[in-house]
Structure formats: structure tokens, C-alpha cells
mmCIF file with all atom_site columns, C-alpha atoms in Angstrom:
data_model
loop_
_atom_site.group_PDB
_atom_site.id
_atom_site.type_symbol
_atom_site.label_atom_id
_atom_site.label_alt_id
_atom_site.label_comp_id
_atom_site.label_asym_id
_atom_site.label_entity_id
_atom_site.label_seq_id
_atom_site.pdbx_PDB_ins_code
_atom_site.Cartn_x
_atom_site.Cartn_y
_atom_site.Cartn_z
_atom_site.occupancy
_atom_site.B_iso_or_equiv
_atom_site.pdbx_formal_charge
_atom_site.auth_seq_id
_atom_site.auth_comp_id
_atom_site.auth_asym_id
_atom_site.auth_atom_id
_atom_site.pdbx_PDB_model_num
ATOM 1   C CA . UNK V 1 1   ? 52.944 -77.430 -2.117 1.00 39.00 ? 1   UNK V CA 1
ATOM 2   C CA . UNK V 1 2   ? 49.827 -78.221 -3.547 1.00 42.00 ? 2   UNK V CA 1
ATOM 3   C CA . UNK V 1 3   ? 50.500 -81.678 -4.987 1.00 41.00 ? 3   UNK V CA 1
ATOM 4   C CA . UNK V 1 4   ? 49.235 -84.375 -2.680 1.00 45.00 ? 4   UNK V CA 1
ATOM 5   C CA . UNK V 1 5   ? 47.388 -82.215 -0.544 1.00 51.00 ? 5   UNK V CA 1
ATOM 6   C CA . UNK V 1 6   ? 43.542 -82.038 -0.875 1.00 75.00 ? 6   UNK V CA 1
ATOM 7   C CA . UNK V 1 7   ? 43.052 -78.494 0.398  1.00 88.00 ? 7   UNK V CA 1
ATOM 8   C CA . UNK V 1 8   ? 45.087 -75.322 1.558  1.00 93.00 ? 8   UNK V CA 1
ATOM 9   C CA . UNK V 1 9   ? 45.016 -74.804 5.254  1.00 94.00 ? 9   UNK V CA 1
ATOM 10  C CA . UNK V 1 10  ? 44.167 -71.104 4.388  1.00 96.00 ? 10  UNK V CA 1
ATOM 11  C CA . UNK V 1 11  ? 42.960 -69.812 1.197  1.00 96.00 ? 11  UNK V CA 1
ATOM 12  C CA . UNK V 1 12  ? 41.999 -66.049 0.471  1.00 97.00 ? 12  UNK V CA 1
ATOM 13  C CA . UNK V 1 13  ? 40.063 -65.656 -2.476 1.00 96.00 ? 13  UNK V CA 1
ATOM 14  C CA . UNK V 1 14  ? 39.772 -62.126 -4.050 1.00 96.00 ? 14  UNK V CA 1
ATOM 15  C CA . UNK V 1 15  ? 39.405 -60.763 -0.537 1.00 96.00 ? 15  UNK V CA 1
ATOM 16  C CA . UNK V 1 16  ? 38.618 -56.932 -0.124 1.00 95.00 ? 16  UNK V CA 1
ATOM 17  C CA . UNK V 1 17  ? 38.909 -54.791 2.830  1.00 94.00 ? 17  UNK V CA 1
ATOM 18  C CA . UNK V 1 18  ? 38.256 -51.136 3.248  1.00 92.00 ? 18  UNK V CA 1
ATOM 19  C CA . UNK V 1 19  ? 37.793 -48.556 5.879  1.00 91.00 ? 19  UNK V CA 1
ATOM 20  C CA . UNK V 1 20  ? 35.828 -45.288 6.193  1.00 89.00 ? 20  UNK V CA 1
ATOM 21  C CA . UNK V 1 21  ? 38.197 -42.262 5.735  1.00 87.00 ? 21  UNK V CA 1
ATOM 22  C CA . UNK V 1 22  ? 36.506 -38.943 5.343  1.00 84.00 ? 22  UNK V CA 1
ATOM 23  C CA . UNK V 1 23  ? 33.681 -39.041 3.052  1.00 86.00 ? 23  UNK V CA 1
ATOM 24  C CA . UNK V 1 24  ? 35.017 -42.035 1.282  1.00 87.00 ? 24  UNK V CA 1
ATOM 25  C CA . UNK V 1 25  ? 36.893 -45.331 1.830  1.00 88.00 ? 25  UNK V CA 1
ATOM 26  C CA . UNK V 1 26  ? 40.582 -46.287 2.158  1.00 89.00 ? 26  UNK V CA 1
ATOM 27  C CA . UNK V 1 27  ? 40.849 -49.394 0.228  1.00 89.00 ? 27  UNK V CA 1
ATOM 28  C CA . UNK V 1 28  ? 43.607 -51.754 1.889  1.00 92.00 ? 28  UNK V CA 1
ATOM 29  C CA . UNK V 1 29  ? 43.101 -55.146 0.198  1.00 94.00 ? 29  UNK V CA 1
ATOM 30  C CA . UNK V 1 30  ? 41.765 -55.190 -3.282 1.00 93.00 ? 30  UNK V CA 1
ATOM 31  C CA . UNK V 1 31  ? 41.200 -58.773 -4.616 1.00 93.00 ? 31  UNK V CA 1
ATOM 32  C CA . UNK V 1 32  ? 43.878 -60.582 -2.415 1.00 95.00 ? 32  UNK V CA 1
ATOM 33  C CA . UNK V 1 33  ? 44.542 -64.040 -3.171 1.00 96.00 ? 33  UNK V CA 1
ATOM 34  C CA . UNK V 1 34  ? 46.578 -66.531 -1.193 1.00 96.00 ? 34  UNK V CA 1
ATOM 35  C CA . UNK V 1 35  ? 47.050 -70.248 -0.331 1.00 96.00 ? 35  UNK V CA 1
ATOM 36  C CA . UNK V 1 36  ? 49.031 -71.817 2.291  1.00 96.00 ? 36  UNK V CA 1
ATOM 37  C CA . UNK V 1 37  ? 49.253 -75.454 2.526  1.00 94.00 ? 37  UNK V CA 1
ATOM 38  C CA . UNK V 1 38  ? 49.752 -77.793 5.650  1.00 93.00 ? 38  UNK V CA 1
ATOM 39  C CA . UNK V 1 39  ? 53.468 -77.972 6.673  1.00 91.00 ? 39  UNK V CA 1
ATOM 40  C CA . UNK V 1 40  ? 54.309 -74.790 4.712  1.00 94.00 ? 40  UNK V CA 1
ATOM 41  C CA . UNK V 1 41  ? 55.852 -71.608 6.183  1.00 95.00 ? 41  UNK V CA 1
ATOM 42  C CA . UNK V 1 42  ? 55.114 -68.492 4.247  1.00 96.00 ? 42  UNK V CA 1
ATOM 43  C CA . UNK V 1 43  ? 56.873 -65.032 5.131  1.00 95.00 ? 43  UNK V CA 1
ATOM 44  C CA . UNK V 1 44  ? 54.863 -61.817 4.817  1.00 95.00 ? 44  UNK V CA 1
ATOM 45  C CA . UNK V 1 45  ? 57.147 -58.931 4.183  1.00 94.00 ? 45  UNK V CA 1
ATOM 46  C CA . UNK V 1 46  ? 55.305 -55.659 4.028  1.00 85.00 ? 46  UNK V CA 1
ATOM 47  C CA . UNK V 1 47  ? 56.273 -52.168 4.923  1.00 79.00 ? 47  UNK V CA 1
ATOM 48  C CA . UNK V 1 48  ? 53.967 -50.560 7.404  1.00 78.00 ? 48  UNK V CA 1
ATOM 49  C CA . UNK V 1 49  ? 50.769 -49.011 6.114  1.00 78.00 ? 49  UNK V CA 1
ATOM 50  C CA . UNK V 1 50  ? 50.324 -51.584 3.178  1.00 84.00 ? 50  UNK V CA 1
ATOM 51  C CA . UNK V 1 51  ? 47.861 -53.823 4.840  1.00 87.00 ? 51  UNK V CA 1
ATOM 52  C CA . UNK V 1 52  ? 49.905 -56.344 6.825  1.00 89.00 ? 52  UNK V CA 1
ATOM 53  C CA . UNK V 1 53  ? 47.935 -56.227 9.827  1.00 89.00 ? 53  UNK V CA 1
ATOM 54  C CA . UNK V 1 54  ? 44.667 -56.172 8.142  1.00 92.00 ? 54  UNK V CA 1
ATOM 55  C CA . UNK V 1 55  ? 45.784 -59.265 6.135  1.00 94.00 ? 55  UNK V CA 1
ATOM 56  C CA . UNK V 1 56  ? 46.556 -61.121 9.257  1.00 93.00 ? 56  UNK V CA 1
ATOM 57  C CA . UNK V 1 57  ? 43.344 -60.056 11.070 1.00 93.00 ? 57  UNK V CA 1
ATOM 58  C CA . UNK V 1 58  ? 41.129 -61.120 8.236  1.00 94.00 ? 58  UNK V CA 1
ATOM 59  C CA . UNK V 1 59  ? 43.141 -64.536 7.707  1.00 95.00 ? 59  UNK V CA 1
ATOM 60  C CA . UNK V 1 60  ? 42.687 -65.033 11.593 1.00 93.00 ? 60  UNK V CA 1
ATOM 61  C CA . UNK V 1 61  ? 38.912 -64.376 11.361 1.00 94.00 ? 61  UNK V CA 1
ATOM 62  C CA . UNK V 1 62  ? 39.347 -61.257 13.802 1.00 92.00 ? 62  UNK V CA 1
ATOM 63  C CA . UNK V 1 63  ? 37.905 -59.138 10.801 1.00 92.00 ? 63  UNK V CA 1
ATOM 64  C CA . UNK V 1 64  ? 35.295 -59.901 8.202  1.00 93.00 ? 64  UNK V CA 1
ATOM 65  C CA . UNK V 1 65  ? 36.295 -59.034 4.672  1.00 94.00 ? 65  UNK V CA 1
ATOM 66  C CA . UNK V 1 66  ? 34.177 -56.456 2.596  1.00 93.00 ? 66  UNK V CA 1
ATOM 67  C CA . UNK V 1 67  ? 34.292 -58.990 -0.323 1.00 94.00 ? 67  UNK V CA 1
ATOM 68  C CA . UNK V 1 68  ? 35.823 -62.277 -1.306 1.00 95.00 ? 68  UNK V CA 1
ATOM 69  C CA . UNK V 1 69  ? 36.017 -65.520 0.929  1.00 96.00 ? 69  UNK V CA 1
ATOM 70  C CA . UNK V 1 70  ? 38.263 -66.779 3.520  1.00 96.00 ? 70  UNK V CA 1
ATOM 71  C CA . UNK V 1 71  ? 38.583 -70.515 3.559  1.00 96.00 ? 71  UNK V CA 1
ATOM 72  C CA . UNK V 1 72  ? 40.207 -72.321 6.643  1.00 94.00 ? 72  UNK V CA 1
ATOM 73  C CA . UNK V 1 73  ? 40.724 -75.745 5.949  1.00 91.00 ? 73  UNK V CA 1
ATOM 74  C CA . UNK V 1 74  ? 38.531 -75.750 3.131  1.00 91.00 ? 74  UNK V CA 1
ATOM 75  C CA . UNK V 1 75  ? 35.435 -74.236 5.047  1.00 92.00 ? 75  UNK V CA 1
ATOM 76  C CA . UNK V 1 76  ? 34.349 -70.868 3.739  1.00 95.00 ? 76  UNK V CA 1
ATOM 77  C CA . UNK V 1 77  ? 33.975 -68.338 6.749  1.00 94.00 ? 77  UNK V CA 1
ATOM 78  C CA . UNK V 1 78  ? 32.427 -65.109 5.388  1.00 88.00 ? 78  UNK V CA 1
ATOM 79  C CA . UNK V 1 79  ? 28.889 -66.035 6.048  1.00 89.00 ? 79  UNK V CA 1
ATOM 80  C CA . UNK V 1 80  ? 29.649 -67.590 9.664  1.00 92.00 ? 80  UNK V CA 1
ATOM 81  C CA . UNK V 1 81  ? 28.080 -66.198 12.616 1.00 92.00 ? 81  UNK V CA 1
ATOM 82  C CA . UNK V 1 82  ? 30.433 -64.507 15.180 1.00 91.00 ? 82  UNK V CA 1
ATOM 83  C CA . UNK V 1 83  ? 29.947 -67.461 17.294 1.00 92.00 ? 83  UNK V CA 1
ATOM 84  C CA . UNK V 1 84  ? 31.067 -69.822 14.606 1.00 93.00 ? 84  UNK V CA 1
ATOM 85  C CA . UNK V 1 85  ? 33.927 -67.662 13.819 1.00 92.00 ? 85  UNK V CA 1
ATOM 86  C CA . UNK V 1 86  ? 35.041 -67.546 17.251 1.00 90.00 ? 86  UNK V CA 1
ATOM 87  C CA . UNK V 1 87  ? 34.813 -71.265 17.620 1.00 89.00 ? 87  UNK V CA 1
ATOM 88  C CA . UNK V 1 88  ? 36.693 -72.046 14.488 1.00 91.00 ? 88  UNK V CA 1
ATOM 89  C CA . UNK V 1 89  ? 39.450 -69.463 15.518 1.00 89.00 ? 89  UNK V CA 1
ATOM 90  C CA . UNK V 1 90  ? 39.772 -71.279 18.884 1.00 85.00 ? 90  UNK V CA 1
ATOM 91  C CA . UNK V 1 91  ? 39.904 -74.741 17.246 1.00 86.00 ? 91  UNK V CA 1
ATOM 92  C CA . UNK V 1 92  ? 41.991 -74.172 14.119 1.00 90.00 ? 92  UNK V CA 1
ATOM 93  C CA . UNK V 1 93  ? 43.982 -70.987 14.358 1.00 93.00 ? 93  UNK V CA 1
ATOM 94  C CA . UNK V 1 94  ? 46.869 -70.214 16.612 1.00 91.00 ? 94  UNK V CA 1
ATOM 95  C CA . UNK V 1 95  ? 48.264 -66.596 16.888 1.00 90.00 ? 95  UNK V CA 1
ATOM 96  C CA . UNK V 1 96  ? 51.875 -65.403 18.110 1.00 87.00 ? 96  UNK V CA 1
ATOM 97  C CA . UNK V 1 97  ? 52.476 -61.705 18.409 1.00 82.00 ? 97  UNK V CA 1
ATOM 98  C CA . UNK V 1 98  ? 55.485 -59.418 19.013 1.00 77.00 ? 98  UNK V CA 1
ATOM 99  C CA . UNK V 1 99  ? 54.886 -59.142 22.644 1.00 78.00 ? 99  UNK V CA 1
ATOM 100 C CA . UNK V 1 100 ? 54.142 -62.604 24.205 1.00 79.00 ? 100 UNK V CA 1
ATOM 101 C CA . UNK V 1 101 ? 50.780 -61.631 26.154 1.00 85.00 ? 101 UNK V CA 1
ATOM 102 C CA . UNK V 1 102 ? 51.345 -64.245 28.626 1.00 92.00 ? 102 UNK V CA 1
ATOM 103 C CA . UNK V 1 103 ? 49.420 -64.122 31.894 1.00 92.00 ? 103 UNK V CA 1
ATOM 104 C CA . UNK V 1 104 ? 52.104 -62.982 34.317 1.00 93.00 ? 104 UNK V CA 1
ATOM 105 C CA . UNK V 1 105 ? 50.334 -64.606 37.454 1.00 94.00 ? 105 UNK V CA 1
ATOM 106 C CA . UNK V 1 106 ? 50.468 -68.068 35.865 1.00 94.00 ? 106 UNK V CA 1
ATOM 107 C CA . UNK V 1 107 ? 53.327 -70.479 35.276 1.00 96.00 ? 107 UNK V CA 1
ATOM 108 C CA . UNK V 1 108 ? 54.547 -71.370 31.925 1.00 96.00 ? 108 UNK V CA 1
ATOM 109 C CA . UNK V 1 109 ? 52.786 -74.685 32.174 1.00 96.00 ? 109 UNK V CA 1
ATOM 110 C CA . UNK V 1 110 ? 49.592 -72.992 33.415 1.00 95.00 ? 110 UNK V CA 1
ATOM 111 C CA . UNK V 1 111 ? 49.629 -70.473 30.474 1.00 95.00 ? 111 UNK V CA 1
ATOM 112 C CA . UNK V 1 112 ? 49.786 -73.444 27.898 1.00 95.00 ? 112 UNK V CA 1
ATOM 113 C CA . UNK V 1 113 ? 47.024 -75.392 29.869 1.00 95.00 ? 113 UNK V CA 1
ATOM 114 C CA . UNK V 1 114 ? 44.607 -72.546 29.925 1.00 92.00 ? 114 UNK V CA 1
ATOM 115 C CA . UNK V 1 115 ? 43.619 -72.375 26.162 1.00 89.00 ? 115 UNK V CA 1
ATOM 116 C CA . UNK V 1 116 ? 43.046 -76.253 26.259 1.00 91.00 ? 116 UNK V CA 1
ATOM 117 C CA . UNK V 1 117 ? 40.754 -75.944 29.267 1.00 91.00 ? 117 UNK V CA 1
ATOM 118 C CA . UNK V 1 118 ? 38.714 -73.209 27.448 1.00 86.00 ? 118 UNK V CA 1
ATOM 119 C CA . UNK V 1 119 ? 38.353 -75.586 24.505 1.00 84.00 ? 119 UNK V CA 1
ATOM 120 C CA . UNK V 1 120 ? 36.965 -78.272 26.871 1.00 86.00 ? 120 UNK V CA 1
ATOM 121 C CA . UNK V 1 121 ? 39.928 -80.426 27.323 1.00 88.00 ? 121 UNK V CA 1
ATOM 122 C CA . UNK V 1 122 ? 40.214 -82.257 30.968 1.00 93.00 ? 122 UNK V CA 1
ATOM 123 C CA . UNK V 1 123 ? 42.876 -80.545 33.093 1.00 93.00 ? 123 UNK V CA 1
ATOM 124 C CA . UNK V 1 124 ? 44.948 -83.792 33.091 1.00 93.00 ? 124 UNK V CA 1
ATOM 125 C CA . UNK V 1 125 ? 45.073 -84.192 29.588 1.00 92.00 ? 125 UNK V CA 1
ATOM 126 C CA . UNK V 1 126 ? 45.742 -80.566 28.902 1.00 93.00 ? 126 UNK V CA 1
ATOM 127 C CA . UNK V 1 127 ? 48.625 -80.641 31.541 1.00 94.00 ? 127 UNK V CA 1
ATOM 128 C CA . UNK V 1 128 ? 50.283 -83.559 29.965 1.00 93.00 ? 128 UNK V CA 1
ATOM 129 C CA . UNK V 1 129 ? 49.998 -82.058 26.695 1.00 91.00 ? 129 UNK V CA 1
ATOM 130 C CA . UNK V 1 130 ? 51.467 -78.684 27.815 1.00 95.00 ? 130 UNK V CA 1
ATOM 131 C CA . UNK V 1 131 ? 54.427 -80.459 29.247 1.00 94.00 ? 131 UNK V CA 1
ATOM 132 C CA . UNK V 1 132 ? 55.072 -82.264 25.989 1.00 90.00 ? 132 UNK V CA 1
ATOM 133 C CA . UNK V 1 133 ? 54.897 -79.289 23.977 1.00 91.00 ? 133 UNK V CA 1
ATOM 134 C CA . UNK V 1 134 ? 57.085 -77.121 26.384 1.00 93.00 ? 134 UNK V CA 1
ATOM 135 C CA . UNK V 1 135 ? 59.676 -79.943 26.703 1.00 91.00 ? 135 UNK V CA 1
ATOM 136 C CA . UNK V 1 136 ? 59.815 -80.242 22.974 1.00 86.00 ? 136 UNK V CA 1
ATOM 137 C CA . UNK V 1 137 ? 60.587 -76.557 22.860 1.00 84.00 ? 137 UNK V CA 1
ATOM 138 C CA . UNK V 1 138 ? 63.320 -76.897 25.317 1.00 86.00 ? 138 UNK V CA 1
ATOM 139 C CA . UNK V 1 139 ? 61.633 -75.692 28.334 1.00 90.00 ? 139 UNK V CA 1
ATOM 140 C CA . UNK V 1 140 ? 61.185 -78.918 30.480 1.00 91.00 ? 140 UNK V CA 1
ATOM 141 C CA . UNK V 1 141 ? 63.005 -77.370 33.273 1.00 91.00 ? 141 UNK V CA 1
ATOM 142 C CA . UNK V 1 142 ? 61.075 -74.111 33.267 1.00 92.00 ? 142 UNK V CA 1
ATOM 143 C CA . UNK V 1 143 ? 57.508 -75.411 33.608 1.00 95.00 ? 143 UNK V CA 1
ATOM 144 C CA . UNK V 1 144 ? 56.880 -73.841 37.042 1.00 95.00 ? 144 UNK V CA 1
ATOM 145 C CA . UNK V 1 145 ? 58.288 -70.502 36.190 1.00 95.00 ? 145 UNK V CA 1
ATOM 146 C CA . UNK V 1 146 ? 56.183 -67.249 35.722 1.00 95.00 ? 146 UNK V CA 1
ATOM 147 C CA . UNK V 1 147 ? 56.694 -65.060 32.779 1.00 93.00 ? 147 UNK V CA 1
ATOM 148 C CA . UNK V 1 148 ? 58.540 -62.559 34.753 1.00 93.00 ? 148 UNK V CA 1
ATOM 149 C CA . UNK V 1 149 ? 61.146 -65.462 35.523 1.00 95.00 ? 149 UNK V CA 1
ATOM 150 C CA . UNK V 1 150 ? 61.793 -66.164 32.071 1.00 93.00 ? 150 UNK V CA 1
ATOM 151 C CA . UNK V 1 151 ? 64.266 -64.519 29.429 1.00 90.00 ? 151 UNK V CA 1
ATOM 152 C CA . UNK V 1 152 ? 62.667 -62.977 26.372 1.00 87.00 ? 152 UNK V CA 1
ATOM 153 C CA . UNK V 1 153 ? 63.527 -65.802 24.121 1.00 87.00 ? 153 UNK V CA 1
ATOM 154 C CA . UNK V 1 154 ? 61.793 -68.180 26.696 1.00 91.00 ? 154 UNK V CA 1
ATOM 155 C CA . UNK V 1 155 ? 58.762 -66.044 27.049 1.00 92.00 ? 155 UNK V CA 1
ATOM 156 C CA . UNK V 1 156 ? 58.298 -66.155 23.365 1.00 88.00 ? 156 UNK V CA 1
ATOM 157 C CA . UNK V 1 157 ? 58.668 -69.905 23.042 1.00 88.00 ? 157 UNK V CA 1
ATOM 158 C CA . UNK V 1 158 ? 56.003 -70.377 25.713 1.00 92.00 ? 158 UNK V CA 1
ATOM 159 C CA . UNK V 1 159 ? 53.797 -67.981 23.666 1.00 92.00 ? 159 UNK V CA 1
ATOM 160 C CA . UNK V 1 160 ? 54.449 -70.343 20.667 1.00 90.00 ? 160 UNK V CA 1
ATOM 161 C CA . UNK V 1 161 ? 53.660 -73.401 22.716 1.00 91.00 ? 161 UNK V CA 1
ATOM 162 C CA . UNK V 1 162 ? 50.427 -71.714 23.944 1.00 92.00 ? 162 UNK V CA 1
ATOM 163 C CA . UNK V 1 163 ? 49.529 -71.031 20.130 1.00 90.00 ? 163 UNK V CA 1
ATOM 164 C CA . UNK V 1 164 ? 49.784 -74.482 19.220 1.00 88.00 ? 164 UNK V CA 1
ATOM 165 C CA . UNK V 1 165 ? 48.503 -76.185 22.253 1.00 90.00 ? 165 UNK V CA 1
ATOM 166 C CA . UNK V 1 166 ? 44.971 -76.952 20.671 1.00 88.00 ? 166 UNK V CA 1
ATOM 167 C CA . UNK V 1 167 ? 46.754 -78.393 17.673 1.00 86.00 ? 167 UNK V CA 1
ATOM 168 C CA . UNK V 1 168 ? 45.591 -75.617 15.208 1.00 91.00 ? 168 UNK V CA 1
ATOM 169 C CA . UNK V 1 169 ? 45.527 -76.059 11.375 1.00 91.00 ? 169 UNK V CA 1
ATOM 170 C CA . UNK V 1 170 ? 47.083 -72.537 10.769 1.00 94.00 ? 170 UNK V CA 1
ATOM 171 C CA . UNK V 1 171 ? 49.647 -70.470 12.838 1.00 93.00 ? 171 UNK V CA 1
ATOM 172 C CA . UNK V 1 172 ? 49.585 -66.694 12.190 1.00 94.00 ? 172 UNK V CA 1
ATOM 173 C CA . UNK V 1 173 ? 52.612 -64.837 13.648 1.00 90.00 ? 173 UNK V CA 1
ATOM 174 C CA . UNK V 1 174 ? 53.119 -61.060 13.682 1.00 89.00 ? 174 UNK V CA 1
ATOM 175 C CA . UNK V 1 175 ? 56.720 -60.078 14.054 1.00 85.00 ? 175 UNK V CA 1
ATOM 176 C CA . UNK V 1 176 ? 57.270 -62.955 16.633 1.00 83.00 ? 176 UNK V CA 1
ATOM 177 C CA . UNK V 1 177 ? 61.067 -61.998 17.029 1.00 81.00 ? 177 UNK V CA 1
ATOM 178 C CA . UNK V 1 178 ? 60.737 -58.241 16.620 1.00 78.00 ? 178 UNK V CA 1
ATOM 179 C CA . UNK V 1 179 ? 61.652 -57.793 20.366 1.00 75.00 ? 179 UNK V CA 1
ATOM 180 C CA . UNK V 1 180 ? 64.560 -60.058 20.345 1.00 78.00 ? 180 UNK V CA 1
ATOM 181 C CA . UNK V 1 181 ? 68.301 -59.759 19.899 1.00 82.00 ? 181 UNK V CA 1
ATOM 182 C CA . UNK V 1 182 ? 69.794 -61.704 16.829 1.00 83.00 ? 182 UNK V CA 1
ATOM 183 C CA . UNK V 1 183 ? 70.775 -64.705 18.578 1.00 81.00 ? 183 UNK V CA 1
ATOM 184 C CA . UNK V 1 184 ? 67.666 -65.065 20.622 1.00 80.00 ? 184 UNK V CA 1
ATOM 185 C CA . UNK V 1 185 ? 65.762 -64.283 17.341 1.00 84.00 ? 185 UNK V CA 1
ATOM 186 C CA . UNK V 1 186 ? 67.298 -67.061 15.457 1.00 85.00 ? 186 UNK V CA 1
ATOM 187 C CA . UNK V 1 187 ? 66.565 -69.617 18.260 1.00 81.00 ? 187 UNK V CA 1
ATOM 188 C CA . UNK V 1 188 ? 62.854 -68.574 18.486 1.00 82.00 ? 188 UNK V CA 1
ATOM 189 C CA . UNK V 1 189 ? 62.526 -68.787 14.755 1.00 87.00 ? 189 UNK V CA 1
ATOM 190 C CA . UNK V 1 190 ? 64.081 -72.282 14.758 1.00 86.00 ? 190 UNK V CA 1
ATOM 191 C CA . UNK V 1 191 ? 61.356 -73.160 17.470 1.00 83.00 ? 191 UNK V CA 1
ATOM 192 C CA . UNK V 1 192 ? 58.744 -72.011 15.063 1.00 83.00 ? 192 UNK V CA 1
ATOM 193 C CA . UNK V 1 193 ? 60.163 -73.923 12.364 1.00 87.00 ? 193 UNK V CA 1
ATOM 194 C CA . UNK V 1 194 ? 60.402 -77.204 14.440 1.00 85.00 ? 194 UNK V CA 1
ATOM 195 C CA . UNK V 1 195 ? 56.910 -76.938 15.595 1.00 86.00 ? 195 UNK V CA 1
ATOM 196 C CA . UNK V 1 196 ? 55.562 -76.208 12.309 1.00 86.00 ? 196 UNK V CA 1
ATOM 197 C CA . UNK V 1 197 ? 57.519 -79.280 10.578 1.00 88.00 ? 197 UNK V CA 1
ATOM 198 C CA . UNK V 1 198 ? 56.596 -81.669 13.386 1.00 85.00 ? 198 UNK V CA 1
ATOM 199 C CA . UNK V 1 199 ? 52.797 -80.976 13.446 1.00 84.00 ? 199 UNK V CA 1
ATOM 200 C CA . UNK V 1 200 ? 52.110 -80.211 9.749  1.00 88.00 ? 200 UNK V CA 1
ATOM 201 C CA . UNK V 1 201 ? 50.555 -76.992 10.589 1.00 91.00 ? 201 UNK V CA 1
ATOM 202 C CA . UNK V 1 202 ? 50.520 -74.096 7.924  1.00 94.00 ? 202 UNK V CA 1
ATOM 203 C CA . UNK V 1 203 ? 52.296 -70.776 9.028  1.00 94.00 ? 203 UNK V CA 1
ATOM 204 C CA . UNK V 1 204 ? 52.001 -67.190 7.891  1.00 96.00 ? 204 UNK V CA 1
ATOM 205 C CA . UNK V 1 205 ? 54.827 -65.101 9.561  1.00 93.00 ? 205 UNK V CA 1
ATOM 206 C CA . UNK V 1 206 ? 54.923 -61.450 9.151  1.00 92.00 ? 206 UNK V CA 1
ATOM 207 C CA . UNK V 1 207 ? 58.441 -60.252 9.532  1.00 89.00 ? 207 UNK V CA 1
ATOM 208 C CA . UNK V 1 208 ? 60.953 -57.333 8.823  1.00 87.00 ? 208 UNK V CA 1
ATOM 209 C CA . UNK V 1 209 ? 63.789 -59.736 9.091  1.00 86.00 ? 209 UNK V CA 1
ATOM 210 C CA . UNK V 1 210 ? 64.996 -60.616 5.721  1.00 89.00 ? 210 UNK V CA 1
ATOM 211 C CA . UNK V 1 211 ? 67.339 -63.136 6.855  1.00 88.00 ? 211 UNK V CA 1
ATOM 212 C CA . UNK V 1 212 ? 64.537 -65.128 8.546  1.00 88.00 ? 212 UNK V CA 1
ATOM 213 C CA . UNK V 1 213 ? 62.242 -64.499 5.663  1.00 92.00 ? 213 UNK V CA 1
ATOM 214 C CA . UNK V 1 214 ? 65.001 -66.035 3.405  1.00 93.00 ? 214 UNK V CA 1
ATOM 215 C CA . UNK V 1 215 ? 64.926 -69.241 5.189  1.00 91.00 ? 215 UNK V CA 1
ATOM 216 C CA . UNK V 1 216 ? 61.054 -69.865 4.935  1.00 94.00 ? 216 UNK V CA 1
ATOM 217 C CA . UNK V 1 217 ? 59.447 -71.676 2.090  1.00 94.00 ? 217 UNK V CA 1
ATOM 218 C CA . UNK V 1 218 ? 58.054 -68.846 0.293  1.00 95.00 ? 218 UNK V CA 1
ATOM 219 C CA . UNK V 1 219 ? 57.956 -64.935 0.565  1.00 96.00 ? 219 UNK V CA 1
ATOM 220 C CA . UNK V 1 220 ? 55.046 -62.721 -0.237 1.00 96.00 ? 220 UNK V CA 1
ATOM 221 C CA . UNK V 1 221 ? 54.269 -59.142 -0.034 1.00 95.00 ? 221 UNK V CA 1
ATOM 222 C CA . UNK V 1 222 ? 51.274 -56.627 -0.408 1.00 94.00 ? 222 UNK V CA 1
ATOM 223 C CA . UNK V 1 223 ? 51.431 -54.329 -3.422 1.00 93.00 ? 223 UNK V CA 1
ATOM 224 C CA . UNK V 1 224 ? 48.405 -52.177 -4.266 1.00 91.00 ? 224 UNK V CA 1
ATOM 225 C CA . UNK V 1 225 ? 46.056 -54.272 -2.149 1.00 92.00 ? 225 UNK V CA 1
ATOM 226 C CA . UNK V 1 226 ? 47.109 -57.437 -3.806 1.00 94.00 ? 226 UNK V CA 1
ATOM 227 C CA . UNK V 1 227 ? 49.380 -60.308 -2.605 1.00 95.00 ? 227 UNK V CA 1
ATOM 228 C CA . UNK V 1 228 ? 52.433 -60.664 -4.641 1.00 94.00 ? 228 UNK V CA 1
ATOM 229 C CA . UNK V 1 229 ? 55.060 -63.500 -4.606 1.00 93.00 ? 229 UNK V CA 1
ATOM 230 C CA . UNK V 1 230 ? 58.522 -62.523 -4.048 1.00 90.00 ? 230 UNK V CA 1
ATOM 231 C CA . UNK V 1 231 ? 61.553 -64.408 -5.462 1.00 84.00 ? 231 UNK V CA 1
#
């Protein structure tokens, strides 16, 4: 994937992350390396307790590494202030979780408009872009519906639309189909693929669904605190 691309969307270099435990430390990441390129979808398959959530939090600038460096679009982030990290996270990163976390009192359209307003876009521009994304994801007739009026798959597609509303460089997803039945899961996954391919963003998707993982460009796991490529 690196040929023709000047820099990865995400590059983890020798990342270390540890947490206090008793009188010592629990080392979760020990020199983890990973590069994800624009337009690439990478599956993260890791059992609970191996550092999957930690890896996503560090990659998403929600936690600072104890060692190494996290590059987003070629920019080193370890020495950034909290304000700089927050701004970069808002402008360059999109997040999708197992539960949609949509605001229940707002419509699907409004949920996708809000992050754009926070970034500083004018309301009319934000509304038009939200309409375009939701229509692209097959929700053009559900714009005015609140989350409680949508199916689980529709809720998760709105969550995906919200995650990409600010045209991020990188999409991080933690079990985005984990709460869905197999058919709905497949449709939501296709939604993720279509938006990644259309917008050339990079995606790291944590999943326990081996069938979905097999359809991604690459598969990685975490072993002894390091990131290992899977066949």
C-alpha cells in the first residue's frame, strides 16, 4: 500500500503504554509498530485483555504513549499539548463504537450536522454535507428520524456518517457491528467499506468477526505488546 503514497495516515513507531499495577506496572504495549495508508482498511483481531482498547485509544490520541511516537498524517503527536491533540482529533480522526452514542433528542441529520458546527462550518454547509453523506449511506428518507425511530443498523450507519462528517484522515472503529445480527452486520460493514473507498480515508477496525476481518485489506493482532501481521 505504501507505493505511490507519501505518508501513512497513521504510523505508530515503537509505541509503549503501561499502567500502574500494585507496586509495579502492567506493560500493555511494548514497542508496537503499525502503518495504515490512505484508502486501506485494517482489521484488528485481538482477544480481550491483550491491549486492543489501549491501542485504539493511543491511535486516537485519547491516551498518550509512555514511549515511542504516534504520527497522524505524518505529524508527530507525543509532544503536542492537550489543546493541540483535541484539535487534531476533531479535524483528522473519526470514531465509531459498538454502541452508536447518538444524541437521542436530535434527528439523524442533526447528529451529523453537530460535529461540523463544532469544527466551525456554517450551518447551511454542514446541513448539505450531512444530507449528502446520509443519502450516500442509504438514509436519505430517514433524515428527520430520531435514533429511537431507527433500526440498529440504521443507527450505526448514522454513527458512521457522523464519524466521517468532518472528512477525517483516519477512521477508528471498535466492534462497530458487535451489537448487530449477521445480516445487518454485513450491511453496516459494506457501508464502512464504501465510505472508506469513496473518501480514501484509512480505517482501523477492531472486530471479533473473522468473516468480516477476512474481507479487509490486512489483519493484525497484538502479541506480547507488539503488533503482528496475520495471514
